[in-house]
Structure formats: C-alpha cells, structure tokens
Coordinates of C-alpha atoms and ligand atoms in Angstrom, one line a residue:
M190 CA 0.0 0.0 0.0
V191 CA 1.2 3.5 -0.8
K192 CA 0.5 6.0 2.0
V193 CA -0.3 9.6 1.1
G194 CA -0.2 12.8 3.2
I195 CA -2.3 15.7 1.9
V196 CA -1.3 19.3 2.9
G197 CA -4.6 21.2 2.4
V198 CA -8.0 19.5 2.7
G199 CA -10.1 22.1 1.1
T200 CA -12.1 22.0 -2.2
V201 CA -9.5 20.0 -4.1
G202 CA -8.1 18.0 -1.1
E203 CA -11.6 16.7 -0.1
S204 CA -12.3 15.7 -3.7
V205 CA -8.9 13.8 -3.9
V206 CA -9.8 11.8 -0.8
K207 CA -13.3 11.1 -2.1
T208 CA -12.0 10.0 -5.5
L209 CA -9.5 7.6 -4.0
L210 CA -12.3 6.0 -2.1
K211 CA -15.0 6.0 -4.8
N212 CA -12.7 4.7 -7.6
R213 CA -10.5 2.6 -5.3
D214 CA -10.7 -0.7 -7.3
I215 CA -9.9 0.8 -10.7
I216 CA -7.1 3.0 -9.2
K217 CA -5.6 0.0 -7.4
A218 CA -5.7 -2.0 -10.7
R219 CA -4.1 0.8 -12.7
A220 CA -1.5 1.8 -10.1
G221 CA -0.7 -1.8 -9.1
K222 CA -1.0 -0.9 -5.4
E223 CA -3.7 0.5 -3.1
I224 CA -3.4 4.2 -2.5
K225 CA -4.5 5.5 0.9
V226 CA -4.6 8.9 2.5
V227 CA -3.2 8.5 6.0
K228 CA -3.0 12.2 7.1
G229 CA -4.2 15.6 6.2
V230 CA -2.8 19.1 7.1
V231 CA -5.2 22.0 7.7
R232 CA -5.3 25.4 9.4
D233 CA -8.4 24.7 11.4
P234 CA -9.0 21.1 12.5
S235 CA -12.3 22.0 14.1
K236 CA -13.9 22.9 10.7
K237 CA -16.6 20.5 9.5
R238 CA -15.3 18.6 6.5
G239 CA -16.8 16.1 4.0
V240 CA -14.1 13.5 4.6
D241 CA -12.9 11.6 7.6
I242 CA -9.1 11.4 7.8
P243 CA -6.6 12.0 10.6
L244 CA -5.8 15.8 10.7
T245 CA -2.9 17.9 12.0
T246 CA -1.9 21.6 11.7
D247 CA 1.8 20.8 11.5
Y248 CA 2.9 20.0 7.9
R249 CA 6.1 18.4 9.2
Q250 CA 4.0 15.5 10.5
V251 CA 3.4 14.7 6.9
T252 CA 6.6 15.9 5.1
E253 CA 9.0 14.3 7.6
S254 CA 6.9 11.3 8.7
E255 CA 8.1 7.7 8.1
E256 CA 4.4 6.8 7.7
V257 CA 4.0 8.9 4.5
D258 CA 5.3 7.8 1.1
V259 CA 4.0 10.6 -1.1
V260 CA 3.1 14.2 -0.3
V261 CA 0.3 16.0 -2.1
E262 CA 0.3 19.8 -1.7
L263 CA -3.1 21.4 -2.0
M264 CA -2.9 24.4 0.3
G265 CA -2.2 27.1 -2.2
G266 CA -0.1 30.3 -1.7
V267 CA 3.5 30.6 -2.6
E268 CA 6.0 30.9 0.2
E269 CA 4.4 28.6 2.8
A270 CA 3.7 26.0 0.0
Y271 CA 7.3 26.3 -1.1
K272 CA 8.5 25.4 2.4
V273 CA 6.2 22.4 2.5
V274 CA 7.3 21.1 -0.9
K275 CA 10.9 21.6 -0.2
S276 CA 10.6 19.8 3.1
A277 CA 8.9 16.8 1.5
L278 CA 11.5 16.6 -1.3
S279 CA 14.4 17.0 1.1
H280 CA 13.0 14.0 3.1
G281 CA 13.0 11.9 -0.1
K282 CA 9.2 12.0 -0.8
P283 CA 7.7 12.4 -4.2
V284 CA 5.5 15.5 -4.5
I285 CA 2.3 16.2 -6.3
T286 CA 0.9 19.8 -6.5
A287 CA -1.9 21.7 -8.1
N288 CA -0.3 25.0 -7.2
K289 CA 0.3 27.2 -10.3
A290 CA 1.3 30.3 -8.3
L291 CA 4.1 28.2 -6.5
L292 CA 5.3 26.8 -9.9
A293 CA 5.2 30.2 -11.6
Y294 CA 7.9 31.4 -9.2
H295 CA 9.8 28.3 -8.0
R296 CA 9.5 25.6 -10.7
F297 CA 13.2 25.5 -11.7
E298 CA 14.4 25.6 -8.2
L299 CA 12.1 22.8 -7.1
Q300 CA 13.2 20.8 -10.1
Q301 CA 16.7 21.1 -8.9
I302 CA 15.7 20.0 -5.4
A303 CA 13.6 17.1 -6.7
G304 CA 16.4 15.7 -8.8
E305 CA 15.3 12.2 -9.6
L306 CA 12.4 12.2 -7.3
P307 CA 9.0 12.3 -9.0
F308 CA 7.4 15.8 -9.0
Q309 CA 4.1 16.1 -10.7
Y310 CA 1.7 19.1 -11.3
E311 CA -0.8 18.1 -13.9
A312 CA -3.7 19.9 -12.0
S313 CA -1.8 23.2 -12.0
V314 CA -2.9 24.1 -15.6
G315 CA -6.3 23.5 -17.1
G316 CA -7.7 21.7 -14.0
G317 CA -8.9 18.3 -15.3
I318 CA -7.4 18.7 -18.9
P319 CA -4.3 16.5 -19.2
I320 CA -2.3 19.2 -21.0
I321 CA 1.0 18.7 -19.1
K322 CA 1.1 15.0 -19.9
A323 CA 0.2 15.8 -23.5
L324 CA 3.2 18.3 -23.8
R325 CA 5.7 16.3 -21.7
E326 CA 4.9 12.9 -23.2
G327 CA 2.5 12.8 -26.1
L328 CA 4.1 15.7 -28.0
S329 CA 7.7 15.2 -26.9
A330 CA 8.8 14.5 -30.5
N331 CA 7.8 18.0 -31.6
H332 CA 9.2 21.5 -31.6
I333 CA 6.2 23.4 -30.2
L334 CA 5.5 26.2 -32.7
Q335 CA 2.6 27.7 -30.9
M336 CA 0.3 27.3 -27.8
S337 CA -2.8 29.3 -27.3
G338 CA -4.9 28.7 -24.2
I339 CA -8.1 29.8 -22.5
L340 CA -6.9 28.9 -19.0
N341 CA -9.2 30.9 -16.7
G342 CA -12.8 29.8 -16.4
T343 CA -13.8 33.0 -14.5
C344 CA -12.6 35.3 -17.3
N345 CA -14.1 33.1 -20.0
Y346 CA -17.5 33.1 -18.1
I347 CA -17.4 36.9 -17.9
L348 CA -16.4 37.3 -21.6
T349 CA -19.1 34.9 -22.7
A350 CA -21.7 36.9 -20.6
M351 CA -20.5 40.2 -22.0
E352 CA -20.8 38.8 -25.5
Q353 CA -24.5 38.2 -24.8
G354 CA -24.9 41.9 -23.7
G355 CA -24.1 43.6 -20.5
D356 CA -21.2 45.3 -19.0
Y357 CA -18.1 44.0 -17.2
Q358 CA -19.3 44.8 -13.6
S359 CA -22.6 43.0 -14.0
A360 CA -20.9 39.9 -15.6
L361 CA -18.4 39.8 -12.8
Q362 CA -21.1 40.0 -10.2
R363 CA -23.1 37.2 -11.8
A364 CA -19.9 35.1 -11.9
Q365 CA -19.5 35.7 -8.1
E366 CA -23.1 34.8 -7.4
L367 CA -22.7 31.5 -9.2
G368 CA -19.4 30.8 -7.3
Y369 CA -17.2 31.0 -10.4
A370 CA -15.4 34.0 -9.2
E371 CA -13.7 34.5 -5.9
A372 CA -14.7 37.3 -3.5
D373 CA -11.4 38.9 -4.5
P374 CA -11.2 38.0 -8.3
T375 CA -8.1 40.2 -8.9
L376 CA -5.7 37.5 -9.9
D377 CA -8.2 36.0 -12.3
V378 CA -9.4 39.1 -14.1
N379 CA -6.0 40.9 -14.3
G380 CA -4.6 37.9 -16.2
M381 CA -2.0 36.9 -13.6
D382 CA -3.5 33.4 -12.9
T383 CA -3.4 32.8 -16.7
A384 CA 0.2 34.0 -16.8
H385 CA 1.2 31.6 -14.0
K386 CA -0.3 28.7 -16.1
L387 CA 1.3 30.0 -19.3
L388 CA 4.8 29.9 -17.7
I389 CA 4.3 26.3 -16.6
L390 CA 3.3 25.3 -20.1
A391 CA 6.2 27.3 -21.6
S392 CA 8.7 25.6 -19.3
V393 CA 7.6 22.2 -20.5
A394 CA 7.5 23.3 -24.1
Y395 CA 10.7 25.4 -24.2
N396 CA 12.5 24.9 -20.9
I397 CA 12.3 28.7 -20.4
D398 CA 12.9 30.1 -16.9
V399 CA 11.0 33.5 -16.7
R400 CA 8.7 35.0 -14.1
P401 CA 5.2 36.5 -14.5
E402 CA 6.7 40.0 -14.1
D403 CA 8.9 39.4 -17.2
I404 CA 6.1 38.9 -19.7
L405 CA 3.2 41.0 -21.1
V406 CA 0.1 40.4 -19.0
E407 CA -3.1 42.4 -19.5
G408 CA -6.5 41.6 -17.9
I409 CA -10.1 42.0 -19.0
E410 CA -11.2 44.8 -16.7
E411 CA -11.1 47.6 -19.4
L412 CA -13.3 45.8 -21.9
S413 CA -16.5 47.6 -22.9
P414 CA -19.7 46.4 -24.5
V415 CA -18.8 48.3 -27.7
D416 CA -15.7 46.1 -28.1
F417 CA -18.0 43.1 -28.3
E418 CA -20.3 44.9 -30.8
F419 CA -17.2 45.4 -33.0
A420 CA -16.2 41.8 -32.6
Q421 CA -19.6 40.6 -33.5
E422 CA -19.8 42.8 -36.6
M423 CA -16.4 41.8 -37.8
G424 CA -16.7 38.0 -37.1
Y425 CA -14.6 37.8 -33.9
K426 CA -14.9 36.6 -30.3
I427 CA -13.0 38.2 -27.5
K428 CA -11.0 35.7 -25.3
L429 CA -8.4 36.1 -22.7
L430 CA -5.6 34.1 -24.3
A431 CA -2.3 32.8 -23.1
I432 CA -0.1 32.8 -26.1
A433 CA 3.3 31.2 -26.7
K434 CA 4.9 31.5 -30.1
K435 CA 8.3 30.1 -31.2
R436 CA 10.2 32.7 -33.1
G437 CA 13.2 31.6 -35.1
E438 CA 15.5 28.9 -33.6
N439 CA 15.4 29.7 -29.9
R440 CA 13.3 32.7 -29.2
V441 CA 9.7 32.7 -27.8
E442 CA 6.9 35.2 -27.4
L443 CA 5.0 34.8 -24.2
R444 CA 2.0 37.0 -23.5
V445 CA -1.5 37.1 -21.9
H446 CA -4.1 39.5 -23.0
P447 CA -7.7 39.8 -24.2
T448 CA -7.6 38.9 -27.8
L449 CA -9.9 39.2 -30.8
L450 CA -10.1 35.7 -32.3
P451 CA -11.8 34.8 -35.6
K452 CA -15.1 33.0 -34.8
T453 CA -13.9 30.2 -37.2
Q454 CA -11.1 29.2 -34.9
L455 CA -11.8 26.3 -32.6
L456 CA -10.7 28.1 -29.4
S457 CA -13.3 30.8 -30.0
K458 CA -16.0 28.2 -29.5
I459 CA -15.0 27.6 -25.9
E460 CA -17.7 29.2 -23.8
G461 CA -18.5 29.8 -20.1
V462 CA -16.2 28.4 -17.4
M463 CA -14.6 25.8 -19.7
N464 CA -10.9 25.8 -20.6
G465 CA -9.2 24.9 -23.9
V466 CA -5.7 24.8 -25.3
S467 CA -4.5 24.6 -28.9
V468 CA -0.9 23.3 -29.4
I469 CA 0.8 23.3 -32.8
G470 CA 3.7 20.9 -33.1
D471 CA 6.1 21.0 -36.1
V472 CA 5.5 17.3 -36.7
V473 CA 1.9 16.7 -35.6
G474 CA 0.2 20.0 -36.6
E475 CA -2.5 21.4 -34.5
T476 CA -4.0 19.5 -31.5
L477 CA -6.7 20.7 -29.2
Y478 CA -7.5 20.0 -25.6
Y479 CA -10.8 21.0 -24.0
G480 CA -12.4 20.4 -20.6
P481 CA -13.3 21.7 -17.1
G482 CA -10.4 24.0 -15.9
A483 CA -11.4 24.1 -12.2
G484 CA -13.7 22.6 -9.6
G485 CA -12.9 20.0 -6.9
D486 CA -13.6 16.9 -8.9
A487 CA -12.0 18.0 -12.2
T488 CA -8.9 19.0 -10.4
A489 CA -8.8 15.8 -8.3
S490 CA -9.0 13.8 -11.5
A491 CA -5.6 15.3 -12.5
V492 CA -4.1 15.0 -9.0
V493 CA -5.0 11.3 -8.7
S494 CA -3.7 10.6 -12.2
D495 CA -0.4 12.0 -11.0
L496 CA -0.5 9.8 -7.9
I497 CA -1.1 6.7 -10.1
E498 CA 1.8 7.7 -12.3
V499 CA 4.1 8.1 -9.2
V500 CA 3.0 4.7 -7.8
R501 CA 3.6 3.0 -11.1
G502 CA 7.2 4.2 -10.8
S503 CA 7.4 6.7 -13.6
N504 CA 10.5 8.9 -13.5
T505 CA 9.7 11.4 -16.2
P506 CA 11.8 14.5 -15.4
M507 CA 9.8 17.3 -13.8
L508 CA 9.8 19.8 -16.7
G509 CA 10.4 17.1 -19.3
Y510 CA 14.1 17.7 -20.1
K511 CA 16.8 15.2 -19.1
K512 CA 19.7 17.3 -20.6
P513 CA 20.3 20.9 -21.4
L514 CA 19.4 22.1 -24.9
E515 CA 22.4 21.9 -27.2
M516 CA 21.1 24.9 -29.2
G517 CA 21.1 27.0 -26.1
D518 CA 18.4 28.3 -23.9
F519 CA 15.2 29.8 -25.3
Q520 CA 15.1 33.6 -24.9
L521 CA 12.0 35.8 -24.4
V522 CA 11.1 38.0 -27.3
P523 CA 11.1 41.6 -26.0
Q524 CA 7.5 43.1 -25.7
M525 CA 8.1 45.8 -28.2
E526 CA 9.1 43.2 -30.9
I527 CA 5.7 41.4 -30.7
E528 CA 3.9 41.3 -34.0
S529 CA 0.2 41.1 -34.3
C530 CA -2.9 42.7 -35.8
Y531 CA -4.6 45.3 -33.6
Y532 CA -7.9 46.8 -32.7
F533 CA -8.4 50.4 -31.5
R534 CA -11.3 52.0 -29.7
L535 CA -10.9 55.8 -30.0
G536 CA -13.3 58.4 -28.6
V537 CA -12.9 61.5 -30.7
E538 CA -14.5 64.9 -31.4
D539 CA -17.1 64.8 -34.2
K540 CA -15.2 67.1 -36.5
I541 CA -14.1 67.1 -40.2
G542 CA -10.5 66.1 -40.7
T543 CA -10.2 63.9 -37.5
L544 CA -10.3 60.6 -39.4
A545 CA -7.7 61.9 -41.9
K546 CA -5.4 62.9 -39.1
I547 CA -5.7 59.5 -37.4
S548 CA -5.0 57.7 -40.7
S549 CA -1.9 59.8 -41.2
I550 CA -0.6 59.2 -37.7
L551 CA -1.0 55.5 -38.2
A552 CA 0.5 55.6 -41.7
E553 CA 3.6 57.4 -40.2
E554 CA 4.1 54.3 -38.1
G555 CA 3.6 51.9 -41.0
I556 CA 0.2 50.8 -39.6
S557 CA -2.6 50.2 -42.2
I558 CA -6.3 50.2 -41.4
K559 CA -8.2 47.0 -42.2
N560 CA -11.8 47.7 -40.9
L561 CA -13.4 50.8 -39.5
I562 CA -16.7 51.4 -37.7
Q563 CA -18.0 54.7 -36.4
K564 CA -20.5 54.9 -33.6
Q565 CA -22.1 58.2 -32.7
R566 CA -22.2 59.0 -29.0
E567 CA -23.5 62.0 -27.1
G568 CA -20.9 64.8 -27.8
Y569 CA -18.3 62.6 -29.5
V570 CA -17.7 59.7 -31.9
K571 CA -16.4 56.2 -31.2
L572 CA -14.1 55.0 -33.9
L573 CA -13.5 51.3 -33.8
L574 CA -10.8 50.1 -36.2
S575 CA -8.6 47.1 -36.8
T576 CA -5.2 47.1 -38.5
H577 CA -3.1 44.8 -40.6
R578 CA -0.1 43.1 -39.0
S579 CA 2.1 45.6 -37.2
K580 CA 4.9 45.8 -34.6
E581 CA 4.0 46.5 -31.0
A582 CA 6.6 49.3 -30.9
N583 CA 4.9 51.1 -33.8
I584 CA 1.5 50.7 -32.2
Q585 CA 2.8 52.2 -28.9
R586 CA 4.4 55.1 -30.7
A587 CA 1.1 55.8 -32.6
L588 CA -0.8 55.7 -29.3
E589 CA 1.5 58.3 -27.8
K590 CA 0.9 60.5 -30.8
L591 CA -2.9 60.0 -30.6
R592 CA -2.9 60.8 -26.9
A593 CA -1.4 64.2 -27.7
Q594 CA -4.2 65.2 -30.1
K595 CA -6.8 67.7 -29.0
F596 CA -9.6 65.9 -30.7
M597 CA -9.1 62.8 -28.5
K598 CA -12.1 62.7 -26.0
R599 CA -11.2 59.5 -24.3
E600 CA -8.1 57.5 -23.4
P601 CA -7.3 55.3 -26.5
F602 CA -7.9 51.6 -25.9
F603 CA -6.5 48.8 -27.9
L604 CA -6.5 45.0 -28.2
R605 CA -4.5 42.5 -30.1
V606 CA -6.1 40.4 -32.9
E607 CA -4.9 36.9 -33.5
E608 CA -5.4 36.0 -37.2
K609 CA -4.2 32.5 -38.3
Ligands
LIG749 N1 -10.3 24.9 -6.6 C1 -10.0 24.6 -7.8 O1 -10.9 24.5 -8.7 C2 -8.6 24.5 -8.2 C3 -8.2 24.2 -9.6 C4 -6.9 24.0 -9.9 C5 -5.9 24.2 -9.0 N2 -6.2 24.6 -7.7 C6 -5.2 24.8 -6.8 O2 -5.3 23.8 -5.8 C7 -4.8 24.3 -4.5 C8 -5.9 24.2 -3.5 O3 -7.1 24.9 -3.9 P1 -8.5 24.7 -3.1 O4 -9.5 25.4 -3.9 O5 -8.7 23.3 -2.7 O6 -8.2 25.7 -1.8 P2 -9.0 25.7 -0.4 O7 -10.4 25.2 -0.6 O8 -8.9 27.1 0.1 O9 -8.2 24.7 0.5 C9 -7.0 25.0 1.1 C10 -6.7 24.1 2.2 O10 -5.3 24.3 2.6 C11 -5.4 24.5 4.1 N3 -4.3 25.5 4.4 C12 -4.2 26.7 3.8 N4 -3.1 27.3 4.3 C13 -2.6 26.5 5.3 C14 -1.5 26.5 6.2 N5 -0.7 27.6 6.2 N6 -1.3 25.5 7.0 C15 -2.1 24.4 7.0 N7 -3.1 24.2 6.1 C16 -3.4 25.3 5.3 C17 -6.8 25.0 4.4 O11 -7.1 24.6 5.7 P3 -8.5 24.9 6.4 O12 -9.5 24.0 5.7 O13 -8.4 24.6 7.8 O14 -8.8 26.4 6.1 C18 -7.6 24.2 3.4 O15 -7.9 22.9 3.9 C19 -4.4 25.8 -4.8 O16 -3.0 25.8 -5.1 C20 -5.2 26.1 -6.1 O17 -4.6 27.1 -6.9 C21 -7.5 24.7 -7.3

C-alpha cells in the first residue's frame, strides 16, 4: 500500500480523498497498489469537512513522517507551500501539487531540489485537462511552434456573458453569485492566474525560466460592451488568451491579453467556465484540448492521475528535459518586438478632418487600417478600427501621438487580434 499525506484538505483536497475511495478498485488495478490517504494538514482542525481522515496543523508531521510515502500539496499560496514542498522533497518524498502560483515562481528551483524524485503538477494548468502530460509525453517528438490557451474559467465566463450583452461589472457580479469568481477576483481578471499557467506550459515546451513579471500580462477589466459589438460585426470573439509562439531557432513570445479571435477558430467556440488549449507541433500539426479547468472533482481527477503515475514508478523529469538544450536556452522576445494585428477604440471629437489625421498618424508608423466602424455617442464619436499586421513598438508610438491630439475625447484603448 502507498501512504499519502495531503497538505490542504479544502475543495480539491476533499475531492482527492473522495476520488481515491470512490474509484478505489480501478485506481488499485491501474497503479498496481492500493493508495490510501493517511494524514491531512489543515489550518483549522475543528472545521466541518466532508471526509474523515486524521488531521494535523503541522505539515512536518506529513513531510517528515516515516508513515508517509508521497506528499500532495493542495494548500495554495507561494512561500508557505514552497517550504512544504521543499521539506517533502528533502525528506525523499515524491510530491504532487496543483499550485500554479508556486510553480510560476519556483519551478526550476524545485526541479533542482527534486532531482530524480517524481514531482508532478498536472492539475496546475487547465484543471482536469491532461495538458502537461500531452506536452511532456505525447508531443515530446515535436518542436512546439505555438500554444494558445483559454486557461481561466472565471474570465471566460465573464467574456461569454459580455458577448451576450451587459457590462463587465454585472458579468463579474453574476460570476461571483454563481461561485465561479472568488470574492477577490483580482488574480483571475487581471490575467495573472493565466500568466502563471502559461509559464508552466512554456517551461515544459521550451525549458524557459522566466517570471510572471517578465512577460506581457493584461486583464479583461477595461473591456467595454462596444468592443463586443465590433467583434460581433467583424466576425470575432473576445477571449483572454495565453499565447506562446516560437520565433526563429530559440526565441519565444509569451503573452497574456484579451484577444480578438476569428469565430472560425476552434478556441473561440469555448464558452463559459470551460478551458481549452491549442498546441501546434512541427510534426503533428494542431492538436486541441478541452475540458473543465477548475472545480474540486475535475482538479482531483488530475491530482489522482499524477498519484497513479508516481505509484507506477514513472520517473519522467519534472519539466520534461533530461539534458540541457544543445542549441542554447530559449530567450524571451522583448515586448516591443511582438507582432500582431490590432484593434483600436478611440473616442474623438465629431469634426471634419479627424479621421484623416488619425489615418496619417497610423501611416507614419507603417500601420494600415483594415476595418473601421463609427458609432455616434453624445458629444463625441467612437471610432473602432482594426489594423493589418504591425509591430508593438509602432503601435505604442502611434498611441503616444494619438494621446497628444486635442480631438481625443477618451483615453485610447487597444486589443491585439490573432489572425491565423
Ligand atoms: N479549486 C480549484 O478549482 C482549483 C483548480 C486548480 C488548481 N487549484 C489549486 O489547488 C490548490 C488548493 O485549492 P483549493 O481550492 O482546494 O483551496 P481551499 O479550498 O482554500 O483549501 C486550502 C486548504 O489548505 C489548508 N491550508 C491553507 N493554508 C494552510 C496553512 N498555512 N497550513 C495548513 N493548512 C493550510 C486549508 O485549511 P482549512 O481548511 O483549515 O482552512 C484548506 O484545507 C491551490 O493551489 C489552487 O490554486 C484549485
């Protein structure tokens, strides 16, 4: 029998204990041994829980105990969780975690500490979707050319609701009422949670060691109903996308932002709280992964699959690389070198010559307009326009010039557009 200690018996921890009991027979047959939770670590042992396991408040009773073979970290947070995982690995115990925030900051360090010990984290990205195993194993013959992911169900729910009419605040409130958004949804809506997940995927795909602060991260808070009207009229959806693009031999673009995506693309069909990831490999072409990105049971499905893998004796390296890359490490493409199509929302004075001036400012920066819609508002005009492919640096310079114009009635707003 394999004895498991769980640090954190909350939403996911409880579901893990229940799944191990409910599917005990098939799990035993697949793993080759029975898997039993022998201890749980919590903050408040007096709290009523849906599972009956021995509890403690001292994580060392799990990470240092002779009675525990494998440690599962499901407490969340960064620094305290880091101590727990480090302690478990230092005491020779394989570790499984669902903690994307921890991995966004400490994955390479923890890989070093783990060495040959199994360290699995399938549940940290896409909840129940087996995307880490797909990248680390199923697609390991490929150079990963591109990954695009909808990795935050809260944001996708809000964006789907806004698409059907309504503003950001009421969509967020509805998400909170339904339990999809936390009381403090900041990390979800500002794109940081998605960035954590993107960095985990990027490490497996490119072995690149960067932090959330190093990459372009924009949230969905500034989106307005008129952006969805433009998207609808021009055949797009708006999605918060995590994007990784291989550029040249060993450079990679990593970014998170709300994106206009053609309705014809498969990812644009992912609605509500669901998650989805498209991965393009140089050998396989495009593959797509879809499923529930959160929730106790979906996440437990991934945690328990990691447990089964560990019990089977798999020793796949944590981030999927057994040796350094001979071609050298992947480097991050600087933000200003990103290339994309763009969408602008400009609030301008209703005056002859304004449009001509905007076109000339854009032309000075080599930016050409693809589509344009005008919407009359009280006292001003909303210009919604999309561009052909341009460089981020040129777009930023054009925005600076636009901001300086007297005819600008509102702060200019822009989004990136992902054309195939
Ligand atoms: N929920 C999801 O859908 C989901 C999906 C994917 C990944 N994840 C990740 O899974 C992890 C757990 O999430 P969750 O939703 O299950 O969280 P949760 O419901 O808040 O549960 C956290 C658990 O950890 C315990 N805990 C927290 N800090 C502790 C400390 N310092 N010492 C001892 N115990 C402590 C809590 O104890 P008490 O019960 O006594 O408060 C609770 O049992 C997080 O890393 C999260 O990002 C969650």
